[in-house]
Each structure stands twice: as structure tokens, then as C-alpha cells.
CSV table of C-alpha atoms in Angstrom, one decimal:
chain,number,residue,atom,x,y,z
A,1,MET,CA,-53.3,152.8,169.5
A,2,ALA,CA,-54.2,149.3,168.1
A,3,LYS,CA,-54.2,146.2,170.3
A,4,LYS,CA,-51.0,144.5,169.9
A,5,PRO,CA,-51.0,141.0,168.7
A,6,ILE,CA,-50.1,138.0,171.0
A,7,LEU,CA,-46.8,136.7,170.0
A,8,THR,CA,-47.2,132.6,169.1
A,9,THR,CA,-44.8,130.2,168.0
A,10,THR,CA,-45.0,129.0,164.5
A,11,ALA,CA,-47.2,126.6,164.9
A,12,GLY,CA,-49.7,129.3,166.9
A,13,ASN,CA,-48.6,128.8,170.4
A,14,PRO,CA,-48.9,131.8,172.5
A,15,ILE,CA,-45.5,132.5,173.9
A,16,ALA,CA,-46.0,133.8,177.7
A,17,ASP,CA,-41.8,135.3,177.7
A,18,ASN,CA,-39.4,135.9,174.9
A,19,GLN,CA,-37.0,137.3,177.1
A,20,ASN,CA,-35.8,134.8,179.1
A,21,SER,CA,-34.4,131.2,178.6
A,22,LEU,CA,-35.9,128.4,180.8
A,23,THR,CA,-32.8,127.7,183.6
A,24,ALA,CA,-32.4,125.5,186.4
A,25,GLY,CA,-32.0,128.4,188.8
A,26,PRO,CA,-31.2,132.2,187.8
A,27,ARG,CA,-27.6,131.3,186.8
A,28,GLY,CA,-28.4,128.3,184.7
A,29,PRO,CA,-27.7,126.1,183.1
A,30,LEU,CA,-30.0,126.2,180.6
A,31,LEU,CA,-32.9,123.5,179.9
A,32,LEU,CA,-33.2,121.5,176.2
A,33,GLN,CA,-37.0,121.6,176.8
A,34,ASP,CA,-37.2,125.2,175.9
A,35,TYR,CA,-38.1,124.3,172.3
A,36,GLN,CA,-38.7,127.8,171.7
A,37,LEU,CA,-35.1,128.8,172.1
A,38,ILE,CA,-33.7,125.8,170.2
A,39,GLU,CA,-36.3,127.1,167.4
A,40,LYS,CA,-35.4,130.5,167.4
A,41,LEU,CA,-31.4,129.7,167.3
A,42,ALA,CA,-31.8,126.7,164.5
A,43,HIS,CA,-34.4,129.1,162.3
A,44,GLN,CA,-31.9,132.2,162.5
A,45,ASN,CA,-29.1,129.3,161.4
A,46,ARG,CA,-30.6,128.9,158.4
A,47,GLU,CA,-32.3,132.2,157.4
A,48,ARG,CA,-29.2,133.3,155.1
A,49,ILE,CA,-27.5,130.9,152.4
A,50,PRO,CA,-25.0,129.9,151.1
A,51,GLU,CA,-22.9,132.6,153.5
A,52,ARG,CA,-22.4,132.8,157.1
A,53,THR,CA,-25.6,134.4,158.8
A,54,VAL,CA,-23.3,136.0,161.0
A,55,HIS,CA,-19.4,136.6,160.4
A,56,ALA,CA,-19.6,136.2,156.5
A,57,LYS,CA,-16.7,138.6,155.8
A,58,GLY,CA,-13.4,137.1,157.1
A,59,TRP,CA,-9.6,136.9,156.5
A,60,GLY,CA,-7.5,134.2,158.0
A,61,ALA,CA,-3.9,132.6,158.0
A,62,LEU,CA,-2.4,129.7,159.7
A,63,GLY,CA,0.6,129.2,162.5
A,64,ASP,CA,1.2,127.9,165.9
A,65,LEU,CA,0.1,128.0,169.7
A,66,VAL,CA,3.2,127.8,171.6
A,67,ILE,CA,2.8,127.7,175.9
A,68,THR,CA,5.9,129.1,177.8
A,69,ALA,CA,4.4,129.2,181.2
A,70,ASP,CA,3.1,125.8,183.5
A,71,ILE,CA,-0.3,126.0,184.1
A,72,SER,CA,-0.7,122.2,185.1
A,73,LYS,CA,-2.5,122.8,188.2
A,74,TYR,CA,-5.4,124.3,186.6
A,75,THR,CA,-5.5,122.0,183.7
A,76,LYS,CA,-4.3,118.7,181.9
A,77,ALA,CA,-5.4,119.9,178.6
A,78,LYS,CA,-2.1,118.6,176.4
A,79,ALA,CA,-1.5,121.7,174.3
A,80,LEU,CA,-1.5,124.2,177.2
A,81,GLN,CA,1.4,122.3,179.0
A,82,LYS,CA,4.9,124.4,178.7
A,83,GLY,CA,6.8,123.7,176.0
A,84,ALA,CA,4.1,122.4,174.0
A,85,ARG,CA,3.5,123.8,170.2
A,86,THR,CA,0.3,123.0,168.5
A,87,SER,CA,-0.8,123.9,164.8
A,88,MET,CA,-3.4,126.3,164.3
A,89,LEU,CA,-5.9,128.3,162.0
A,90,ALA,CA,-7.3,131.7,163.0
A,91,ARG,CA,-10.1,133.7,161.2
A,92,PHE,CA,-11.0,136.9,161.8
A,93,SER,CA,-14.5,138.9,160.8
A,94,THR,CA,-16.7,141.3,161.3
A,95,VAL,CA,-20.0,140.7,162.6
A,96,ALA,CA,-22.9,142.9,160.6
A,97,GLY,CA,-21.3,142.8,157.2
A,98,GLU,CA,-21.9,140.4,154.4
A,99,LEU,CA,-19.7,138.4,151.8
A,100,GLY,CA,-19.0,141.7,149.9
A,101,ALA,CA,-19.0,144.3,152.7
A,102,ALA,CA,-15.7,146.7,153.1
A,103,ASP,CA,-13.5,145.8,155.8
A,104,ALA,CA,-13.4,148.7,157.5
A,105,GLU,CA,-16.3,149.3,159.4
A,106,ARG,CA,-17.5,150.1,162.3
A,107,ASP,CA,-18.3,146.4,164.1
A,108,VAL,CA,-17.2,143.8,166.6
A,109,ARG,CA,-14.7,141.4,165.0
A,110,GLY,CA,-14.7,138.0,165.4
A,111,PHE,CA,-11.8,136.0,166.5
A,112,ALA,CA,-12.2,132.4,166.1
A,113,LEU,CA,-8.8,130.1,166.5
A,114,LYS,CA,-9.1,126.3,165.9
A,115,PHE,CA,-6.2,124.4,167.3
A,116,TYR,CA,-5.2,120.8,165.5
A,117,THR,CA,-4.5,119.0,169.2
A,118,GLU,CA,-3.4,115.4,169.7
A,119,ASP,CA,-6.8,114.8,171.4
A,120,GLY,CA,-9.0,116.4,169.0
A,121,ASN,CA,-9.4,119.8,167.9
A,122,TRP,CA,-10.3,122.8,170.3
A,123,ASP,CA,-12.1,125.7,168.9
A,124,LEU,CA,-12.5,129.0,171.0
A,125,VAL,CA,-14.7,130.6,169.0
A,126,GLY,CA,-14.5,134.7,170.3
A,127,ASN,CA,-14.5,138.1,169.6
A,128,ASN,CA,-12.4,141.2,169.9
A,129,THR,CA,-14.3,142.4,172.8
A,130,PRO,CA,-14.8,140.4,176.4
A,131,VAL,CA,-18.0,140.8,176.3
A,132,PHE,CA,-21.4,140.7,174.2
A,133,PHE,CA,-24.6,142.4,173.8
A,134,VAL,CA,-26.7,140.0,175.5
A,135,ARG,CA,-26.3,137.7,178.0
A,136,ASP,CA,-29.5,135.2,177.0
A,137,PRO,CA,-29.8,133.2,173.9
A,138,TYR,CA,-33.5,133.7,173.6
A,139,LYS,CA,-32.4,137.4,172.4
A,140,PHE,CA,-29.5,136.4,170.2
A,141,ALA,CA,-31.8,135.9,166.9
A,142,ASP,CA,-33.4,139.2,167.5
A,143,PHE,CA,-30.1,141.3,168.3
A,144,ILE,CA,-29.0,139.8,164.7
A,145,HIS,CA,-31.8,140.4,163.0
A,146,THR,CA,-31.6,144.2,163.8
A,147,GLN,CA,-27.9,144.2,161.9
A,148,LYS,CA,-28.9,142.9,158.9
A,149,ARG,CA,-31.4,144.7,156.1
A,150,HIS,CA,-34.7,145.8,157.0
A,151,PRO,CA,-37.4,143.9,155.1
A,152,ARG,CA,-39.0,146.8,153.5
A,153,THR,CA,-36.2,148.8,152.7
A,154,ASN,CA,-33.5,146.1,152.3
A,155,MET,CA,-31.2,148.7,154.0
A,156,ARG,CA,-29.1,148.5,156.9
A,157,SER,CA,-31.6,150.2,159.9
A,158,PRO,CA,-29.5,152.4,162.7
A,159,THR,CA,-33.2,153.0,163.9
A,160,ALA,CA,-33.7,148.9,164.4
A,161,MET,CA,-30.0,148.8,165.9
A,162,TRP,CA,-30.6,151.9,168.3
A,163,ASP,CA,-34.4,150.6,169.2
A,164,PHE,CA,-32.9,147.2,170.1
A,165,TRP,CA,-30.1,148.4,172.3
A,166,SER,CA,-32.0,151.1,173.9
A,167,LEU,CA,-34.7,148.4,175.0
A,168,SER,CA,-31.7,146.5,176.2
A,169,PRO,CA,-29.5,148.0,178.7
A,170,GLU,CA,-27.2,144.9,179.2
A,171,SER,CA,-26.1,145.5,175.5
A,172,LEU,CA,-24.5,149.2,177.1
A,173,HIS,CA,-21.3,147.8,177.9
A,174,GLN,CA,-20.6,146.4,174.5
A,175,VAL,CA,-22.4,149.5,172.8
A,176,THR,CA,-19.8,151.5,174.7
A,177,ILE,CA,-16.7,149.4,173.2
A,178,LEU,CA,-18.1,149.6,170.2
A,179,MET,CA,-18.3,153.1,169.7
A,180,SER,CA,-15.0,153.7,171.4
A,181,ASP,CA,-11.9,154.1,169.7
A,182,ARG,CA,-11.4,150.2,169.7
A,183,GLY,CA,-14.7,150.1,167.3
A,184,LEU,CA,-12.4,150.2,164.1
A,185,PRO,CA,-9.1,148.9,164.6
A,186,ILE,CA,-6.6,149.0,161.3
A,187,SER,CA,-6.1,145.4,161.2
A,188,PRO,CA,-6.7,142.4,162.4
A,189,MET,CA,-3.3,142.4,163.5
A,190,HIS,CA,-4.1,145.4,165.8
A,191,MET,CA,-6.7,143.9,168.2
A,192,ASN,CA,-6.9,141.9,171.0
A,193,GLY,CA,-9.1,138.5,171.0
A,194,TYR,CA,-10.8,137.1,173.9
A,195,GLY,CA,-12.8,134.1,174.3
A,196,SER,CA,-15.4,135.9,176.1
A,197,HIS,CA,-17.4,133.5,177.8
A,198,THR,CA,-16.2,131.4,181.2
A,199,TYR,CA,-15.0,128.3,180.3
A,200,SER,CA,-13.6,125.5,182.8
A,201,MET,CA,-10.3,124.1,183.2
A,202,VAL,CA,-9.7,120.3,184.7
A,203,ASN,CA,-6.6,119.6,186.0
A,204,ALA,CA,-5.0,116.0,186.7
A,205,ARG,CA,-6.5,115.6,189.8
A,206,ASN,CA,-10.1,115.9,188.5
A,207,GLU,CA,-10.0,119.5,190.4
A,208,ARG,CA,-12.2,122.1,188.1
A,209,VAL,CA,-11.8,126.6,187.9
A,210,TRP,CA,-13.5,129.1,186.0
A,211,VAL,CA,-11.3,130.6,183.2
A,212,LYS,CA,-11.7,133.5,180.4
A,213,PHE,CA,-9.2,133.2,177.5
A,214,HIS,CA,-7.6,136.7,176.8
A,215,PHE,CA,-5.1,137.3,173.6
A,216,LYS,CA,-3.3,140.3,173.9
A,217,THR,CA,-1.7,142.0,170.4
A,218,GLU,CA,2.1,142.2,170.4
A,219,GLN,CA,1.7,144.9,167.4
A,220,GLY,CA,0.1,147.4,169.8
A,221,HIS,CA,-3.1,149.0,169.3
A,222,ARG,CA,-4.3,151.2,166.4
A,223,HIS,CA,-7.4,152.4,165.1
A,224,TYR,CA,-9.3,154.7,162.7
A,225,THR,CA,-11.7,157.6,163.1
A,226,ASN,CA,-14.7,157.0,161.5
A,227,ALA,CA,-13.5,160.1,159.0
A,228,GLU,CA,-10.4,158.0,158.3
A,229,ALA,CA,-12.1,154.9,157.6
A,230,SER,CA,-14.3,156.2,155.3
A,231,GLU,CA,-11.2,157.4,153.2
A,232,VAL,CA,-9.8,153.4,153.6
A,233,VAL,CA,-13.2,152.4,152.2
A,234,GLY,CA,-13.5,154.6,148.9
A,235,LYS,CA,-10.0,153.4,147.9
A,236,ASN,CA,-9.9,149.4,149.4
A,237,ARG,CA,-12.8,147.5,150.6
A,238,GLU,CA,-10.2,144.8,151.0
A,239,SER,CA,-7.9,146.5,153.8
A,240,PHE,CA,-7.8,144.0,156.3
A,241,GLN,CA,-7.6,141.1,153.9
A,242,GLU,CA,-4.6,143.2,151.9
A,243,ALA,CA,-2.9,144.1,155.7
A,244,LEU,CA,-2.9,140.3,157.0
A,245,PHE,CA,-1.9,138.4,154.1
A,246,GLY,CA,0.6,141.2,153.0
A,247,ALA,CA,2.6,141.4,156.6
A,248,ILE,CA,2.6,137.3,156.7
A,249,GLU,CA,3.8,137.2,152.7
A,250,LYS,CA,6.4,139.8,153.9
A,251,GLY,CA,7.4,137.5,156.9
A,252,LYS,CA,6.1,139.8,159.6
A,253,PHE,CA,4.3,137.3,161.6
A,254,PRO,CA,1.9,138.8,163.8
A,255,ARG,CA,1.6,137.3,167.1
A,256,TRP,CA,-1.0,137.1,170.0
A,257,LYS,CA,0.2,137.1,173.9
A,258,LEU,CA,-2.2,134.0,175.7
A,259,GLN,CA,-3.2,135.1,178.7
A,260,ILE,CA,-6.3,133.5,181.2
A,261,GLN,CA,-8.0,134.9,184.3
A,262,VAL,CA,-8.4,131.7,186.7
A,263,MET,CA,-11.5,131.7,189.2
A,264,PRO,CA,-11.5,129.1,192.0
A,265,GLU,CA,-14.8,127.3,191.4
A,266,LYS,CA,-16.1,128.0,194.6
A,267,ASN,CA,-15.9,131.9,194.4
A,268,ALA,CA,-18.5,131.9,191.3
A,269,GLY,CA,-21.2,133.1,193.9
A,270,LYS,CA,-19.0,135.5,195.4
A,271,HIS,CA,-19.1,138.5,194.0
A,272,TRP,CA,-21.5,141.5,192.7
A,273,TYR,CA,-21.5,140.3,188.8
A,274,ASN,CA,-22.6,136.8,187.9
A,275,PRO,CA,-19.2,135.2,186.5
A,276,PHE,CA,-21.1,133.8,183.9
A,277,ASP,CA,-22.3,136.7,182.6
A,278,LEU,CA,-21.3,137.5,178.8
A,279,THR,CA,-22.0,141.2,179.4
A,280,LYS,CA,-19.5,141.5,182.6
A,281,VAL,CA,-15.7,141.4,182.6
A,282,TRP,CA,-13.9,140.0,185.7
A,283,PRO,CA,-12.0,142.8,187.5
A,284,HIS,CA,-8.4,142.2,186.8
A,285,GLY,CA,-8.0,143.3,190.5
A,286,ASP,CA,-10.2,139.9,191.3
A,287,TYR,CA,-8.3,138.1,189.2
A,288,PRO,CA,-5.0,139.5,187.4
A,289,PRO,CA,-4.3,137.8,184.2
A,290,ILE,CA,-1.3,135.1,183.8
A,291,ASP,CA,0.6,134.8,180.9
A,292,VAL,CA,0.4,131.4,178.9
A,293,GLY,CA,2.2,131.9,175.9
A,294,TYR,CA,1.8,132.9,172.4
A,295,PHE,CA,0.2,132.4,169.2
A,296,GLU,CA,1.8,133.0,166.0
A,297,LEU,CA,0.5,133.6,162.5
A,298,ASN,CA,3.4,132.8,159.8
A,299,LYS,CA,1.7,130.9,156.6
A,300,ASN,CA,-1.6,132.1,154.3
A,301,PRO,CA,-4.1,129.6,153.0
A,302,GLU,CA,-2.9,128.5,149.6
A,303,ASN,CA,-6.3,128.4,148.5
A,304,TYR,CA,-9.0,131.2,150.8
A,305,PHE,CA,-12.0,129.3,149.6
A,306,GLN,CA,-10.7,125.2,151.1
A,307,GLU,CA,-9.0,126.9,154.0
A,308,ILE,CA,-10.6,130.1,155.4
A,309,GLU,CA,-14.6,130.0,153.6
A,310,LEU,CA,-15.0,126.1,154.5
A,311,ALA,CA,-13.5,126.7,158.0
A,312,ALA,CA,-16.0,125.5,160.7
A,313,PHE,CA,-15.4,127.1,164.4
A,314,SER,CA,-17.5,125.5,167.5
A,315,PRO,CA,-17.4,126.1,171.2
A,316,SER,CA,-18.8,122.5,171.1
A,317,ASN,CA,-14.7,121.6,170.2
A,318,VAL,CA,-13.2,120.7,173.7
A,319,VAL,CA,-10.5,118.5,174.9
A,320,PRO,CA,-10.0,116.9,177.7
A,321,GLY,CA,-8.9,119.5,180.5
A,322,ILE,CA,-10.7,122.4,178.7
A,323,SER,CA,-14.7,122.3,179.3
A,324,TRP,CA,-17.6,124.9,179.4
A,325,SER,CA,-19.0,126.7,182.0
A,326,PRO,CA,-23.1,127.6,183.2
A,327,ASP,CA,-22.7,130.7,180.9
A,328,LYS,CA,-26.1,130.6,179.4
A,329,MET,CA,-24.8,132.0,175.8
A,330,LEU,CA,-22.2,129.6,175.8
A,331,GLN,CA,-24.5,127.0,175.9
A,332,ALA,CA,-26.9,127.8,173.3
A,333,ARG,CA,-23.6,128.1,171.2
A,334,ILE,CA,-22.5,124.7,171.6
A,335,PHE,CA,-25.6,123.6,169.9
A,336,SER,CA,-26.2,126.7,167.5
A,337,TYR,CA,-22.5,127.0,165.6
A,338,ALA,CA,-22.6,122.9,165.1
A,339,ASP,CA,-26.1,123.4,163.3
A,340,ALA,CA,-25.5,126.3,161.4
A,341,HIS,CA,-22.0,124.0,160.1
A,342,ARG,CA,-24.2,121.2,159.0
A,343,TYR,CA,-26.9,123.6,157.0
A,344,ARG,CA,-24.0,125.8,155.3
A,345,LEU,CA,-21.4,123.0,154.6
A,346,GLY,CA,-23.2,119.7,155.1
A,347,THR,CA,-23.9,116.8,157.5
A,348,HIS,CA,-19.5,115.8,157.6
A,349,TYR,CA,-18.7,119.0,157.7
A,350,GLU,CA,-16.3,118.1,160.0
A,351,HIS,CA,-14.1,115.7,157.4
A,352,LEU,CA,-13.3,118.4,155.2
A,353,PRO,CA,-9.4,119.0,155.2
A,354,VAL,CA,-9.9,122.2,156.7
A,355,ASN,CA,-12.0,121.2,160.2
A,356,ALA,CA,-10.5,117.6,159.8
A,357,ALA,CA,-8.8,116.5,163.2
A,358,ARG,CA,-5.4,115.3,163.0
A,359,CYS,CA,-5.9,112.3,165.8
A,360,PRO,CA,-7.4,109.4,165.1
A,361,VAL,CA,-11.0,109.8,164.5
A,362,HIS,CA,-13.7,107.3,165.7
A,363,ALA,CA,-17.7,107.8,165.6
A,364,TYR,CA,-20.9,106.5,164.7
A,365,HIS,CA,-22.5,108.9,162.7
A,366,LYS,CA,-23.9,107.3,159.4
A,367,ASP,CA,-24.4,108.2,155.9
A,368,GLY,CA,-26.3,111.7,154.8
A,369,PRO,CA,-24.8,113.8,152.2
A,370,MET,CA,-21.1,114.2,151.6
A,371,ARG,CA,-20.5,110.2,153.0
A,372,PHE,CA,-16.7,110.5,151.5
A,373,PHE,CA,-15.1,108.6,154.0
A,374,PRO,CA,-14.9,105.1,155.2
A,375,ALA,CA,-16.4,104.0,158.5
A,376,GLU,CA,-14.9,105.4,161.7
A,377,THR,CA,-16.0,103.1,164.4
A,378,GLY,CA,-12.9,100.5,164.2
A,379,ASN,CA,-14.8,97.6,162.3
A,380,VAL,CA,-17.5,97.9,159.5
A,381,ASP,CA,-19.5,95.5,161.0
A,382,ALA,CA,-19.8,98.0,163.9
A,383,TYR,CA,-22.3,100.7,163.1
A,384,TYR,CA,-23.9,100.7,166.0
A,385,GLU,CA,-22.6,101.0,170.0
A,386,PRO,CA,-22.8,98.8,172.2
A,387,ASN,CA,-21.6,96.1,169.8
A,388,SER,CA,-19.8,92.6,169.9
A,389,PHE,CA,-17.8,93.4,166.9
A,390,ASN,CA,-14.8,95.6,168.2
A,391,GLY,CA,-16.1,99.0,167.6
A,392,ALA,CA,-14.8,101.8,169.3
A,393,VAL,CA,-16.0,102.2,172.9
A,394,GLN,CA,-16.1,104.9,175.8
A,395,ASP,CA,-13.2,105.8,178.3
A,396,GLU,CA,-14.6,106.7,181.9
A,397,ARG,CA,-10.8,108.2,182.2
A,398,TYR,CA,-12.2,111.4,180.3
A,399,LYS,CA,-15.4,111.5,182.8
A,400,GLU,CA,-15.2,115.4,184.3
A,401,PRO,CA,-16.0,116.3,187.5
A,402,PRO,CA,-20.1,116.6,188.2
A,403,MET,CA,-20.6,120.7,187.9
A,404,GLU,CA,-22.9,121.7,190.6
A,405,ILE,CA,-26.3,123.8,189.6
A,406,SER,CA,-28.6,125.7,191.3
A,407,SER,CA,-31.7,123.3,192.7
A,408,GLU,CA,-33.9,126.1,192.1
A,409,ALA,CA,-37.0,125.6,190.2
A,410,ALA,CA,-36.8,125.6,186.4
A,411,ASP,CA,-37.9,128.7,185.2
A,412,ARG,CA,-38.2,131.7,182.7
A,413,TYR,CA,-35.9,134.4,185.1
A,414,ASN,CA,-35.9,137.4,184.3
A,415,HIS,CA,-32.0,137.9,183.3
A,416,ARG,CA,-32.0,142.0,184.3
A,417,ASP,CA,-33.3,141.8,187.6
A,418,GLY,CA,-31.1,142.6,189.9
A,419,ASN,CA,-28.3,143.0,187.6
A,420,ASP,CA,-25.9,146.0,187.7
A,421,ASP,CA,-25.6,146.8,183.9
A,422,TYR,CA,-24.3,150.3,184.6
A,423,ARG,CA,-21.4,149.7,186.5
A,424,GLN,CA,-18.7,148.5,184.1
A,425,PRO,CA,-19.8,150.5,181.5
A,426,GLY,CA,-19.6,153.7,183.5
A,427,ASP,CA,-15.9,152.1,184.9
A,428,LEU,CA,-15.0,151.8,181.1
A,429,PHE,CA,-15.9,155.3,180.5
A,430,ARG,CA,-14.4,156.7,183.0
A,431,LEU,CA,-10.8,155.2,181.9
A,432,MET,CA,-11.1,157.5,178.9
A,433,SER,CA,-9.3,160.5,178.1
A,434,ARG,CA,-11.0,163.8,177.5
A,435,GLU,CA,-9.8,163.2,173.5
A,436,SER,CA,-11.2,159.4,173.6
A,437,ARG,CA,-14.6,160.8,175.1
A,438,GLU,CA,-14.9,163.1,172.3
A,439,ARG,CA,-14.3,160.5,169.7
A,440,LEU,CA,-16.8,158.2,171.3
A,441,PHE,CA,-19.7,161.0,171.4
A,442,ASN,CA,-18.8,162.1,167.6
A,443,ASN,CA,-19.0,158.1,167.1
A,444,TYR,CA,-22.1,157.8,168.7
A,445,ALA,CA,-23.8,160.7,166.6
A,446,ASP,CA,-22.6,159.0,163.2
A,447,ALA,CA,-24.0,155.8,164.2
A,448,MET,CA,-26.9,157.4,165.3
A,449,ALA,CA,-28.1,159.3,162.4
A,450,GLY,CA,-31.7,160.0,161.4
A,451,VAL,CA,-32.5,157.3,164.9
A,452,PRO,CA,-36.1,158.9,166.3
A,453,VAL,CA,-35.4,161.4,169.2
A,454,GLU,CA,-37.4,159.0,171.8
A,455,ILE,CA,-35.2,156.0,171.0
A,456,ILE,CA,-31.6,158.8,171.5
A,457,LYS,CA,-33.2,159.7,174.6
A,458,ARG,CA,-33.8,156.4,175.8
A,459,GLN,CA,-30.1,155.4,175.1
A,460,VAL,CA,-28.5,158.8,176.6
A,461,ALA,CA,-31.0,158.0,179.9
A,462,HIS,CA,-28.4,154.6,180.1
A,463,CYS,CA,-25.1,156.5,179.3
A,464,TYR,CA,-26.1,158.9,182.0
A,465,LYS,CA,-27.2,155.9,184.8
A,466,ALA,CA,-23.5,154.2,183.4
A,467,ASP,CA,-22.0,158.1,184.5
A,468,PRO,CA,-23.6,161.4,184.4
A,469,ALA,CA,-20.8,162.6,182.5
A,470,TYR,CA,-21.5,160.0,179.6
A,471,GLY,CA,-25.2,160.7,179.4
A,472,GLU,CA,-24.4,164.5,179.2
A,473,GLY,CA,-21.7,164.4,176.8
A,474,LEU,CA,-24.0,162.5,174.4
A,475,ALA,CA,-26.8,164.5,174.9
A,476,ALA,CA,-25.4,167.7,174.3
A,477,ARG,CA,-23.7,166.0,171.1
A,478,MET,CA,-26.8,164.7,169.9
A,479,GLY,CA,-28.5,168.6,170.3
A,480,LEU,CA,-30.2,167.4,173.6
A,481,SER,CA,-29.8,168.9,177.2
A,482,ALA,CA,-29.3,167.0,179.9
A,483,ARG,CA,-30.5,167.6,183.8
A,484,ILE,CA,-29.1,166.3,186.6
A,485,HIS,CA,-31.1,163.3,187.3
A,486,SER,CA,-32.0,159.9,187.3
A,487,SER,CA,-34.0,160.6,183.9
A,488,PRO,CA,-32.2,163.2,182.1
A,489,VAL,CA,-32.5,164.5,178.5
A,490,ALA,CA,-35.3,166.6,177.4
A,491,VAL,CA,-35.4,168.2,173.8
């Protein structure tokens, strides 16, 4: 076997660890000095033009968020107070497909929401799944590469996808959801949405809690089988767009119930799972969902390009009372999304009408492409800060309480050490009916067509560790035999 070359940065510097971000302790947060993490994220944002690098194909509408419950003990966010009504924009999307891809493909769906609050824009950029394929942002660009076209064939590569997933056991939870019935909803209206990450809320007493956001469809869950989706795609590549646009035009306004899970700040280290791990859910038995309100989509855009294609969502946009957590993936996205928009739309993308805040904005960003608006600092002579010309100033009333972080040494901690990546996928499998399991195995088989058998064996072994019946069922469907032990599958 030929000797493998040493991985380096683009400047030729050898890389010692390409699996784990540099963090302050094993649970984070990230350190900005992790140059290669920033480099990978920034480079990925510039790999394709002009469409979005991921989530290129999307459908959207406008509506309102309505709060019906009192959660003021958790948050001081004005948009989340009982009786509040906030204008919003929603964009749904597929992850892997390009701008011209068919809507009805098996894929994770993006679920991006922009709320135009009186304290500025609040963006919640999630998916229709509560978890994701990776937990460390160091691996995000690598994962997305597997979803795009092979550099030689210029075709999607199932081998690349399954090779990566089978080498990344933390992906099994998301893969199980993707290969289940919920991996192919019939429309945006018939799927849930999730903030996915752990966020934080701060109340008027400056007390913090950790929180998960859930948006439960009120239209019910409906899904296609692969065969049904193939028939749909053969007739209409825009089935999601047609369904969403048509429903709103007919006055059948879709709704989603807003729920939150709330964890006391001090509970973060009390469970077998890391609450800041994007591949894990918080069991409802530990933290029951709390009803908060709903959002309704009741208006189609007048111009799709201006209101949906130019829309830019970023987890960096939070408002007083809502903030972040040590979730490594979330922290990377805080940088990566805004940077992607600066590249795709321009330096001042947040001044485009669809992205513009509907409250006063006072900032010191200067010049550059698309500088089509006047100074926002409060005085034309105040173009720096601090200044003596009545320019905008900070206000310590909006300071968040300090966040306690690990005092352990900064290092590249192996995120798989001591991490149970099989319990929750197994729990999900055990909830499935016999018919749902059969469809799960069939969906795996369709997705694995042409994949080398050694990669299939590796994936079956992960499924077996989650539940023996999971591994045995997949092995049988793939024409393999599974032995009842921890290293199953033999041809």
C-alpha cells in the first residue's frame, strides 16, 4: 500500500488533528485561534457561486409569530412575551440539491425563520430534524463535500456519502431519521421544524436557562415513499413550491406550534448526554416541551428573488433575552453564515429590504460594495467610536450574565471519546412500527445502490450497535448475513 501524504494547510503547514476543533475543555466553547477551523469554514463559503453553498433550492413565505403563553420567567425577549405578534419570513429548503434540483428528493430540509422584532432581527436557522450529522464544525465542510458532485464524474456519489457516514458514528442518529419516513415529506407544511442547537434564554433578572426550539406542524405529518417521490419528480420538479404557494393563495394558511424545552443552567453536566451536542436530543422525559404559541404563513412574496432568494439568515442575529450556548456547531455557524452572506450577496447584505431590521439601526460599518445607505452612527462626523460627536454608544443594560466555561486546558479533544452515539438512534428505531422499519431498510438499500460492500458492512455494524434488529434487518436487506455479536455482517 502506498504511503499516505501528510495533510497540510493551504500554506503547506502539517495538520496534527483534522477531526476536532480547538476548545476550552471538551464541551467548549471554541477558540478563535483555531485558524484551520476558520479557514475551512470560510473556504467552504466561497466554493460555489452564485447560489447558496448548501440549501440552494428553497421555498418561502411571510407571516406572523403569535405568543399565547407566559414564559417571562425564562426570557425577557419582547417577541416572546404573551400577546406579542411579530412579522416574520420563513424559508424551507433541501440541503444537498442545487438551485435546479427536484423538490421531492430524500434529504434533510432547512427550516429558516426571520423575525422582525422591535429589538432587531432574530434569526432561527434550523432543519426539519432535531439533530445533525456531525457535532464538531471541523467536519462540516468535509460532510458537505460528500453531498456535492464528485470532482471527476461531476455526479452525486453515494459511495462518498456512505463512506463518510460509516466512518462517522455520530451521524447515525441523523441518518436514521433521513432514511425513515420523515426523510421525505410531501411538502413544507407537513414537516416539523427545529432550532436543533441548544440556545439560551435570559430573563429580566439576568438569569440564564438552556433552551431547545421546536416547531410542530399543525397540518400533520405526510411523507412519500421513494417510489411515490419518483413519480412526482417525473411530473413536477417544483412540487414543494407549488404546494406552499398554492395553499397560501387559496387562503389555507399553514401553522406550526412553537414549543420549547428548558434546562436549568446548572443541569448541563448532569446527564449521560452532552446537552450542547448537535447529534443528541434532550429526552422529553427529562425536559417536557412547553407550548409557547404558533406561527402562521399567510402571504406569498410579491417577488421571489427579492424576498426569498436574497433572504439571508444567520444564528448571529439574536435579540435581548435570546442568546447562544457552548454548542460547537452553533458557535461556528455564528461566524460562517454571516460570512457566507457577505460573499454571496455583498458587504452590506443586511440593508437589502428583506434583511433590513424594522427598528432603528446604528452601526459603524463603513464603505465597501453596496454602500447605498446613509451613515447610521447618529452623526456624519461620528464615523468611529468612541467619539465626541454624539455618535451611537454602547448600553450596558443589554449585557448578558457571564457564562461559566470549562477551566480545562485548551486542546483538540476527541469528540468521540466516551460519547454514546448509538443509544438515541436505537431508541428511535425501537419506536418504529414493523412497516416503518421495512421502509427504513428499503430506503437504505435505494440510497446504498452501487456502494462498495466494505462500506455497507461498516454502516451495518453501526446500526447493529444501536439495536441488533436494526443491524440484522439492514444486513438482510443488503444481501448480507448478520451474526449476533458486536462485529456483525459477513458476505
